[in-house]
Amino acid sequence: METIAIGIDIGGMLDAVLGLTACLVDAAGGADSVAGIGVGTPGFVDEKGIVTGRAVNLPGWEGTRLGESIARRFGRCATVTNDANAMTLAEARFGAGRGVRNLVCYTLGTGIGGGIVAKGKLYTGSNGMAGEFGHVSIDPEGVKCACGQMGCVERYASARGIVRSARELCAAENVEETPFVRMVRSSGEAATSRQVYDFVNAGDPVARRVNDVVCDRLARAVGITINMLAPDLVVLGGGVMMAGPVIVDSVRNHLPRYTLPELLAGCSVVAAQLGEEAGVIGAGALVFEEVLRFDA
Amino acid sequence: METIAIGIDIGGMLDAVLGLTACLVDAAGGADSVAGIGVGTPGFVDEKGIVTGRAVNLPGWEGTRLGESIARRFGRCATVTNDANAMTLAEARFGAGRGVRNLVCYTLGTGIGGGIVAKGKLYTGSNGMAGEFGHVSIDPEGVKCACGQMGCVERYASARGIVRSARELCAAENVEETPFVRMVRSSGEAATSRQVYDFVNAGDPVARRVNDVVCDRLARAVGITINMLAPDLVVLGGGVMMAGPVIVDSVRNHLPRYTLPELLAGCSVVAAQLGEEAGVIGAGALVFEEVLRFDA
């Protein structure tokens, strides 16, 4: 969805979404061949299918009557949910969580989002806002978050949080000057989490320490999720997971300190399987779920 | 359940439970008049109706085949869950949460337990272990918990945690010597959370500071629960809540620092309504729910 948004004002963005949907409906053989239209969007979606706050990268998108607009335009039912919920549903139905009854999914991207499947069904909470794992505080004395809270895990383990953690560690006076440290110091704000993980995977000792700090903090939030929800599975997905198995491995290593042993024994932590397609697959799968639905 | 356990060995305890159940079945007019038998028990209950760990006050209770034993003995279906889940169900069906679709319940007693109702149904997670809110860590550098984690909210806001917080504050050299401080210093380990709250309600300034610290820490855990689950309602129950409205009021005051504003706006925090009967009412209600069920 964010790709579509580039350079489009928000009034035009709904039109763009409707236009793209029209192309897809045509490609499927027309509206009569379509069971329904599922949509994942940044932000929350209330019970009227209206986007509410938190679509931070799409200012103005808030208030869009997404469900109703699509249902009316195409004469087909429309289902709408948060994009992280859509990813979670995709992993639950077709990805890492196939056949699993209770699972949670962390989406590690620019920020951190998440979703919950409880008793085999997507659980979205009041006004579609459940699964805000990025804003689980893992340190009440920690870094201030834009949301107003302190120590949100998003500040440490999202793509931006990883870069911040790297810069912090590399700014320390007593750190050895590895190639990674030189890269981070010279790149400044332009460094990316992908660069950090290239060095982690190449074995740079300081980069590995950054990964350790990041995954320790991520494990605190994951541990709290496990203690609260006793899921069978935690799926870690999102762009940051392109780094490969090192993140899942490190989170697993740290988890025993942050979880009740009985709960950890019943819960696996794995990487997502569907990559960047997960959101689209999940949005499509929504149509066949018991969720918020807008009839044409 | 704990009352029954006093002075009874665990082999005898299952017999005692079966004996008491027989009395209740008789009082109801015999097994033919009984739809089923619902049981709430300390500890977790796995999918086979067997009690697994965490029944810390009932050593040896682990491994009891509770569901099967009751179903066989009375020729009626039996449903079994954790006692905090039973309380949560009671509040959801007949108490503070009537008509609410998504809610969580914190039970503040000797320890802290909890339960989750999602989409109107009790959610118990893998092996009945969801809702372990007492073991949400609110400070990774905090007090070590018996469970192995650091900074579990139970260490600060359970009955024992409150007394510990009071003793800590009253041990400080620069604290003014109020009647409360003298009581805590002279009582030592014998002080109770009820005594602490008698002084809080009487307006003792140091006791009020203890309440503030306790509720600040409780609010951190409640805030994390709200951010994860976006419930419509948080119910605070358990023996500690006999203290009256001061706890709910203080938690509400602290919550804005620990919750996303959009989520807090959709969520009320209230006191439980059913008191000590909640567990029994919830256990009875279990029979009519879609939960783990053992047929006779």
XYZ file of C-alpha atoms in Angstrom:
592
model
C 0.000 0.000 0.000
C 2.814 2.383 0.784
C 4.259 2.004 -2.708
C 0.969 3.079 -4.196
C 0.910 6.124 -1.971
C 4.118 7.707 -3.208
C 3.457 11.096 -4.702
C -0.296 10.799 -4.477
C -2.382 13.106 -2.348
C -4.792 11.275 -0.103
C -7.960 12.296 -1.918
C -6.300 10.801 -4.983
C -5.078 7.790 -3.050
C -8.513 6.320 -2.492
C -9.139 6.800 -6.221
C -5.844 5.063 -6.949
C -6.806 2.151 -4.696
C -10.199 1.905 -6.396
C -8.537 2.115 -9.817
C -6.062 -0.642 -9.026
C -8.855 -2.756 -7.573
C -10.816 -2.280 -10.803
C -7.817 -3.641 -12.759
C -7.655 -6.686 -10.483
C -11.406 -7.282 -10.699
C -11.201 -7.101 -14.493
C -8.239 -9.476 -14.537
C -10.307 -11.912 -12.449
C -13.060 -11.897 -15.077
C -15.260 -9.159 -13.645
C -17.107 -8.610 -10.373
C -19.311 -11.680 -10.864
C -16.212 -13.879 -10.594
C -15.067 -12.260 -7.348
C -16.190 -13.608 -3.957
C -15.257 -10.401 -2.192
C -12.471 -7.863 -1.833
C -10.077 -7.953 1.110
C -7.924 -4.964 2.017
C -5.007 -4.513 4.401
C -4.113 -0.929 5.225
C -1.745 0.918 7.529
C -3.552 2.423 10.504
C -6.435 1.025 12.489
C -9.809 0.226 10.975
C -12.892 0.808 13.094
C -16.120 -1.159 13.007
C -17.446 1.119 10.265
C -14.502 0.306 7.992
C -13.065 3.778 8.484
C -9.313 4.192 8.875
C -8.472 5.701 12.255
C -5.084 7.004 13.571
C -1.570 5.520 13.393
C -1.139 5.481 9.603
C 1.919 7.579 10.358
C 3.443 7.246 6.918
C 0.220 8.260 5.184
C -0.841 11.582 6.675
C -4.442 12.324 5.747
C -5.368 8.689 5.125
C -7.192 8.752 8.473
C -10.959 9.012 8.075
C -11.051 7.221 4.710
C -14.252 5.151 4.404
C -12.382 2.274 2.855
C -14.769 -0.659 3.375
C -17.887 1.105 2.225
C -16.201 2.760 -0.773
C -14.901 -0.507 -2.175
C -18.089 -2.478 -1.498
C -20.240 0.151 -3.216
C -17.985 0.618 -6.191
C -17.718 -3.064 -7.077
C -21.003 -4.438 -5.777
C -19.094 -7.037 -3.766
C -18.528 -7.422 -0.034
C -15.338 -5.817 1.225
C -13.319 -6.760 4.305
C -10.741 -4.390 5.743
C -8.078 -4.770 8.394
C -4.720 -3.438 9.488
C -1.834 -4.555 7.237
C -0.046 -6.371 10.084
C -3.236 -8.309 10.791
C -3.400 -9.254 7.107
C 0.199 -10.531 7.225
C -0.586 -12.491 10.364
C -3.600 -14.117 8.764
C -1.535 -15.058 5.701
C 1.134 -16.733 7.807
C -1.564 -18.509 9.825
C -3.397 -19.869 6.798
C -0.632 -20.454 4.247
C 2.742 -19.770 5.866
C 4.694 -20.578 9.009
C 1.535 -21.008 11.081
C -0.456 -23.472 8.977
C -2.574 -25.626 11.257
C -1.602 -23.699 14.380
C -4.524 -22.703 16.612
C -2.994 -19.858 18.647
C -0.213 -17.706 17.252
C 1.134 -14.194 17.195
C 3.107 -12.488 14.458
C 5.607 -9.663 14.903
C 6.200 -7.572 11.773
C 9.631 -5.986 11.974
C 9.825 -3.138 9.467
C 10.264 0.626 9.679
C 8.187 0.222 12.827
C 6.951 -2.907 14.577
C 3.403 -4.142 14.203
C 1.735 -7.410 14.930
C -1.284 -9.594 14.840
C -2.948 -12.305 16.877
C -4.708 -15.495 15.848
C -6.713 -16.943 18.754
C -8.564 -20.241 18.485
C -7.816 -20.243 14.770
C -9.388 -16.850 14.097
C -7.885 -13.414 13.630
C -8.355 -11.421 16.837
C -8.341 -7.693 16.192
C -9.684 -6.338 19.486
C -11.620 -3.172 19.993
C -11.657 -1.064 16.795
C -9.191 -3.363 15.075
C -6.317 -2.156 17.222
C -5.000 -5.337 18.862
C -1.438 -6.513 18.311
C 0.399 -3.227 18.805
C 3.496 -5.153 19.846
C 5.804 -2.332 18.763
C 4.492 -0.274 21.638
C 5.107 -2.835 24.330
C 7.379 -1.013 26.750
C 10.374 -3.121 27.650
C 12.087 -0.458 29.741
C 10.150 2.170 31.669
C 13.333 4.259 31.886
C 14.117 3.730 28.214
C 14.095 5.877 25.074
C 11.074 8.141 24.592
C 8.805 6.988 21.762
C 6.802 9.222 19.421
C 3.656 7.627 20.878
C 4.367 9.228 24.257
C 5.438 6.080 26.087
C 8.970 5.228 27.221
C 11.005 2.252 26.068
C 8.696 0.914 23.338
C 10.366 -2.101 21.741
C 9.932 -0.436 18.326
C 12.598 2.069 19.394
C 15.145 -0.749 19.621
C 14.225 -3.540 17.227
C 12.543 -1.983 14.188
C 14.712 -1.133 11.155
C 15.124 2.386 12.530
C 15.648 1.085 16.047
C 18.406 -1.259 14.870
C 20.246 1.615 13.203
C 19.825 3.723 16.342
C 21.165 0.892 18.487
C 24.125 0.506 16.109
C 24.927 4.209 16.186
C 24.738 4.249 19.964
C 27.097 1.307 20.345
C 29.515 2.616 17.712
C 29.617 6.060 19.333
C 31.073 4.586 22.523
C 34.675 5.648 23.004
C 36.009 2.270 24.019
C 34.586 0.308 21.064
C 37.138 -1.427 18.811
C 37.287 0.108 15.345
C 36.002 -2.705 13.129
C 34.915 -2.148 9.499
C 31.337 -2.083 10.776
C 32.076 0.691 13.258
C 33.776 2.737 10.531
C 30.744 2.246 8.244
C 28.243 3.301 10.897
C 30.314 6.306 11.956
C 30.715 7.541 8.384
C 27.124 6.835 7.278
C 25.424 8.549 10.211
C 21.665 8.639 9.782
C 21.941 7.124 6.301
C 22.967 3.680 7.623
C 20.353 0.958 7.134
C 19.389 -2.092 9.130
C 20.270 -4.156 6.093
C 23.843 -2.846 6.212
C 23.982 -3.661 9.914
C 22.921 -7.244 9.239
C 25.335 -7.658 6.333
C 28.077 -7.051 8.888
C 26.384 -9.281 11.473
C 26.299 -12.131 8.974
C 29.907 -11.446 7.947
C 30.893 -11.954 11.584
C 31.930 -8.426 12.567
C 32.168 -8.605 16.374
C 30.663 -5.166 17.069
C 27.821 -5.759 14.613
C 27.135 -9.055 16.367
C 26.971 -7.182 19.660
C 24.389 -4.817 18.134
C 22.326 -7.829 17.066
C 22.610 -9.244 20.549
C 21.325 -6.037 22.171
C 18.508 -5.703 19.612
C 17.384 -9.322 19.997
C 17.623 -9.178 23.783
C 15.164 -6.280 23.754
C 12.947 -7.924 21.165
C 12.936 -11.094 23.282
C 11.634 -9.101 26.267
C 8.551 -8.070 24.285
C 8.114 -11.517 22.752
C 8.411 -13.034 26.236
C 5.661 -10.777 27.567
C 3.471 -11.762 24.619
C 4.042 -15.433 25.366
C 3.274 -14.970 29.084
C 0.045 -13.171 28.263
C -1.265 -15.227 25.375
C 0.343 -18.677 25.685
C 0.525 -19.076 21.912
C 1.758 -22.227 20.209
C 3.852 -20.160 17.829
C 5.513 -16.758 17.470
C 6.214 -15.775 13.861
C 8.795 -13.063 13.184
C 8.265 -11.362 9.828
C 8.716 -8.067 8.005
C 11.576 -6.585 6.031
C 14.111 -6.783 8.867
C 13.846 -10.581 8.733
C 15.611 -10.528 5.356
C 18.689 -10.662 7.597
C 18.258 -14.437 7.750
C 18.142 -16.883 10.649
C 20.390 -14.865 12.983
C 17.477 -12.898 14.471
C 15.278 -15.892 15.259
C 18.302 -17.705 16.704
C 19.265 -14.785 18.950
C 15.693 -14.152 20.134
C 15.386 -17.840 21.030
C 18.629 -17.602 23.022
C 17.395 -14.667 25.078
C 13.796 -15.832 25.584
C 14.283 -18.150 28.582
C 15.034 -15.126 30.777
C 11.788 -13.429 29.737
C 9.211 -16.226 29.704
C 7.654 -18.679 32.134
C 9.330 -22.009 31.359
C 6.005 -23.889 31.092
C 4.842 -21.427 28.455
C 8.085 -21.361 26.500
C 8.062 -25.170 26.398
C 4.803 -25.064 24.451
C 5.789 -22.295 22.050
C 8.052 -22.186 18.981
C 9.621 -19.051 17.528
C 10.083 -19.129 13.761
C 10.633 -16.861 10.768
C 7.722 -15.911 8.521
C 7.547 -17.821 5.238
C 5.589 -15.635 2.844
C 7.901 -12.612 2.580
C 6.596 -9.437 1.021
C 3.541 -11.152 -0.449
C 2.125 -11.909 3.000
C 0.054 -8.730 3.263
C -1.634 -9.272 -0.101
C -2.244 -12.968 0.531
C -3.708 -12.199 3.947
C -5.922 -9.425 2.600
C -7.301 -11.893 0.050
C -7.817 -14.541 2.717
C -9.791 -12.056 4.811
C -12.778 -12.444 2.529
C -13.200 -16.009 3.736
C -12.890 -15.175 7.433
C -15.364 -14.100 10.101
C -14.265 -10.478 10.182
C -15.599 -7.017 9.682
C -17.404 -7.135 6.397
C -19.072 -4.465 4.291
C -21.789 -5.639 2.012
C -22.313 -4.031 -1.347
C -9.918 -24.496 46.616
C -7.125 -23.431 48.923
C -9.403 -23.674 51.968
C -10.212 -27.252 51.123
C -6.536 -28.057 50.830
C -5.563 -27.135 54.358
C -4.264 -30.151 56.178
C -5.220 -32.571 53.453
C -2.640 -34.553 51.535
C -3.071 -34.326 47.789
C -4.191 -37.913 47.300
C -6.892 -37.049 49.802
C -7.578 -33.720 48.161
C -8.996 -35.178 44.977
C -11.210 -37.357 47.173
C -12.264 -34.260 49.111
C -13.133 -32.460 45.880
C -15.114 -35.468 44.667
C -16.866 -35.713 48.054
C -17.838 -32.052 48.060
C -19.003 -32.345 44.471
C -21.166 -35.308 45.471
C -22.811 -33.141 48.162
C -23.513 -30.418 45.608
C -24.861 -32.889 43.068
C -27.178 -34.339 45.731
C -28.310 -30.871 46.763
C -29.165 -30.180 43.111
C -31.421 -33.232 43.022
C -28.981 -35.821 41.728
C -26.816 -36.171 38.615
C -29.835 -36.242 36.292
C -30.626 -32.656 37.277
C -27.075 -31.461 36.552
C -26.085 -30.156 33.091
C -22.404 -30.606 33.815
C -19.748 -29.854 36.396
C -17.399 -26.886 36.002
C -14.186 -26.631 37.990
C -11.699 -23.816 38.527
C -8.352 -24.859 39.982
C -5.017 -23.238 40.759
C -2.376 -24.244 38.247
C -2.697 -24.781 34.532
C -4.964 -27.382 33.005
C -3.778 -29.140 29.873
C -5.916 -30.435 27.027
C -6.334 -33.747 28.836
C -7.813 -32.036 31.917
C -4.661 -32.744 33.908
C -3.348 -30.065 36.254
C 0.151 -28.990 35.183
C 2.639 -26.706 37.040
C 2.177 -23.388 38.861
C -0.229 -24.554 41.593
C 2.452 -23.222 43.916
C 0.273 -23.273 47.027
C -0.794 -26.875 46.441
C 2.384 -28.934 46.106
C 1.555 -32.329 44.656
C -1.693 -31.206 42.999
C 0.172 -31.242 39.677
C -0.697 -34.290 37.608
C -4.208 -34.668 39.018
C -6.590 -35.977 36.317
C -9.301 -33.607 37.409
C -11.580 -33.485 34.353
C -11.675 -37.222 33.747
C -12.075 -38.097 37.447
C -15.107 -35.872 37.913
C -16.770 -36.824 34.627
C -16.399 -40.535 35.364
C -17.531 -40.331 38.952
C -20.748 -38.429 38.260
C -21.585 -39.538 34.737
C -21.778 -35.890 33.653
C -19.513 -33.800 31.449
C -16.851 -31.869 33.345
C -15.122 -28.659 32.291
C -11.929 -27.541 33.977
C -9.926 -24.339 33.835
C -7.545 -22.206 35.851
C -9.229 -20.355 38.752
C -8.334 -16.928 37.365
C -9.960 -17.894 34.065
C -13.085 -18.938 35.971
C -13.188 -15.545 37.745
C -12.738 -13.788 34.428
C -15.598 -15.699 32.858
C -17.849 -14.873 35.818
C -17.139 -11.153 35.537
C -17.692 -11.329 31.777
C -21.033 -13.116 32.013
C -22.543 -11.779 35.249
C -20.289 -9.042 36.660
C -18.422 -5.942 35.569
C -18.053 -7.205 32.002
C -21.631 -8.084 31.104
C -22.178 -7.508 27.397
C -18.519 -6.663 26.745
C -16.949 -8.479 23.811
C -13.233 -8.162 24.591
C -11.987 -7.888 28.150
C -9.168 -8.899 30.431
C -9.290 -9.494 34.156
C -6.416 -9.078 36.612
C -6.812 -11.035 39.856
C -4.805 -9.353 42.581
C -4.327 -11.785 45.445
C -1.361 -13.490 47.079
C -0.022 -13.543 43.537
C -1.416 -12.006 40.352
C -3.310 -14.044 37.799
C -5.573 -13.144 34.962
C -7.853 -14.157 32.189
C -8.857 -13.062 28.714
C -12.236 -12.965 26.994
C -11.817 -12.470 23.246
C -14.795 -12.079 20.932
C -17.052 -12.999 23.820
C -15.326 -16.311 24.557
C -12.816 -17.317 27.194
C -9.364 -17.508 25.581
C -7.062 -19.845 27.460
C -4.205 -20.281 25.006
C -1.979 -23.276 24.631
C -2.529 -25.736 27.516
C -4.825 -23.320 29.336
C -1.925 -21.058 30.271
C -2.914 -17.665 28.841
C -3.382 -14.629 31.052
C -0.272 -14.938 33.215
C -0.361 -11.197 33.805
C 1.480 -11.523 37.123
C 4.567 -12.509 35.196
C 4.595 -9.573 32.831
C 7.982 -7.985 33.461
C 7.642 -4.253 34.001
C 11.308 -3.691 34.812
C 14.089 -5.809 33.324
C 16.416 -4.579 36.076
C 13.808 -5.146 38.776
C 13.322 -7.611 41.631
C 14.014 -11.265 40.859
C 10.848 -13.379 40.756
C 10.551 -17.001 41.871
C 9.664 -17.841 38.248
C 13.185 -16.898 37.145
C 12.300 -13.629 35.432
C 13.173 -10.126 36.652
C 10.673 -7.431 37.553
C 7.431 -9.435 37.296
C 4.538 -7.148 38.246
C 3.444 -9.746 40.824
C 6.523 -8.798 42.854
C 5.152 -5.264 43.267
C 1.369 -5.306 43.121
C 0.165 -8.602 44.621
C -0.728 -8.694 48.336
C 2.815 -9.823 49.085
C 4.258 -7.320 46.634
C 2.382 -4.469 48.289
C 3.785 -5.398 51.692
C 7.252 -5.672 50.197
C 6.886 -2.240 48.573
C 5.668 -0.815 51.895
C 8.595 -2.272 53.846
C 11.046 -0.963 51.259
C 9.662 2.571 51.407
C 9.388 2.539 55.204
C 12.967 1.327 55.577
C 14.288 4.465 53.875
C 16.152 6.699 56.329
C 14.612 9.968 55.204
C 10.976 8.852 55.425
C 8.789 10.804 57.876
C 7.665 8.699 60.841
C 3.918 8.462 60.325
C 1.706 5.929 62.193
C 1.841 3.792 59.046
C 5.624 3.759 59.007
C 5.709 2.764 62.684
C 3.220 -0.051 62.014
C 5.208 -1.409 59.064
C 8.515 -1.189 60.907
C 7.167 -2.976 63.981
C 5.160 -5.632 62.074
C 7.973 -6.664 59.743
C 6.963 -9.637 57.619
C 3.646 -9.937 59.456
C 2.215 -6.752 57.904
C -0.630 -7.341 55.449
C -1.768 -5.544 52.319
C -5.081 -4.937 54.075
C -3.283 -3.020 56.828
C -1.434 -1.007 54.192
C -4.703 -0.043 52.528
C -6.393 0.819 55.831
C -3.698 3.475 56.210
C -4.008 4.512 52.544
C -7.734 5.074 52.993
C -7.131 6.921 56.270
C -4.914 9.353 54.346
C -1.498 8.481 55.767
C 0.912 10.265 53.382
C 3.543 7.506 53.301
C 0.919 4.803 52.808
C -0.487 6.845 49.925
C 2.992 6.969 48.439
C 3.171 3.168 48.665
C -0.153 2.930 46.824
C 1.143 5.298 44.179
C 4.258 3.198 43.557
C 2.242 -0.042 43.514
C -0.376 1.321 41.104
C 2.238 2.893 38.856
C 3.811 -0.536 38.421
C 0.464 -2.239 38.002
C -0.467 0.367 35.388
C 2.654 -0.543 33.375
C 1.457 -4.138 33.071
C -2.143 -3.124 32.414
C -0.917 -0.685 29.764
C 1.027 -3.437 27.990
C -2.079 -5.647 28.094
C -4.150 -2.876 26.525
C -1.559 -2.239 23.802
C -1.442 -5.926 22.933
C -5.113 -6.849 23.149
C -7.093 -3.633 22.638
C -9.805 -4.758 25.062
C -12.955 -2.757 25.730
C -12.547 -3.327 29.454
C -9.947 -4.160 32.100
C -11.436 -5.621 35.280
C -9.358 -5.527 38.472
C -10.412 -8.169 40.980
C -9.098 -10.414 43.730
C -8.717 -9.930 47.484
C -6.471 -6.866 47.204
C -9.376 -4.974 45.633
C -11.181 -5.052 48.987
C -9.161 -1.846 49.476
C -11.912 0.011 47.612
C -11.815 2.451 44.700
C -8.359 3.873 45.450
C -6.572 1.223 43.355
C -8.700 1.617 40.236
C -8.437 5.408 40.545
C -4.649 5.340 40.869
C -4.177 2.853 38.030
C -6.340 5.051 35.784
C -4.181 8.067 36.693
C -0.980 6.320 35.714
C -2.235 4.541 32.584
C -1.874 7.374 30.034
C 1.922 7.082 30.290
C 1.791 3.366 29.514
C -0.827 3.040 26.773
C -1.359 4.225 23.218
C -3.940 7.024 23.493
C -6.194 5.552 20.776
C -6.352 2.281 22.696
C -6.889 3.846 26.102
C -9.741 5.916 24.664
C -11.620 2.713 23.835
C -10.947 0.940 27.134
C -12.397 1.331 30.646
C -10.707 0.144 33.829
C -13.137 -0.963 36.551
C -13.313 -3.006 39.744
C -14.701 -6.537 39.678
C -18.263 -6.885 40.962
C -18.616 -10.476 42.093
C -16.115 -10.583 44.951
C -15.063 -13.926 46.354
C -17.908 -15.772 44.650
C -16.529 -15.027 41.194
C -14.477 -18.219 40.931
C -17.397 -20.464 41.795
C -19.827 -18.595 39.536
C -17.338 -18.748 36.669
C -16.663 -22.445 37.192
C -20.405 -23.077 36.975
C -20.710 -20.920 33.871
C -17.928 -22.921 32.211
C -20.329 -25.787 31.575
C -22.232 -23.634 29.106
C -19.140 -22.420 27.237
C -17.143 -23.752 24.326
C -14.206 -24.938 26.395
C -12.263 -28.057 27.214
C -14.866 -30.613 28.130
C -14.632 -34.148 29.451
C -17.527 -36.394 28.675
C -18.651 -38.990 31.139
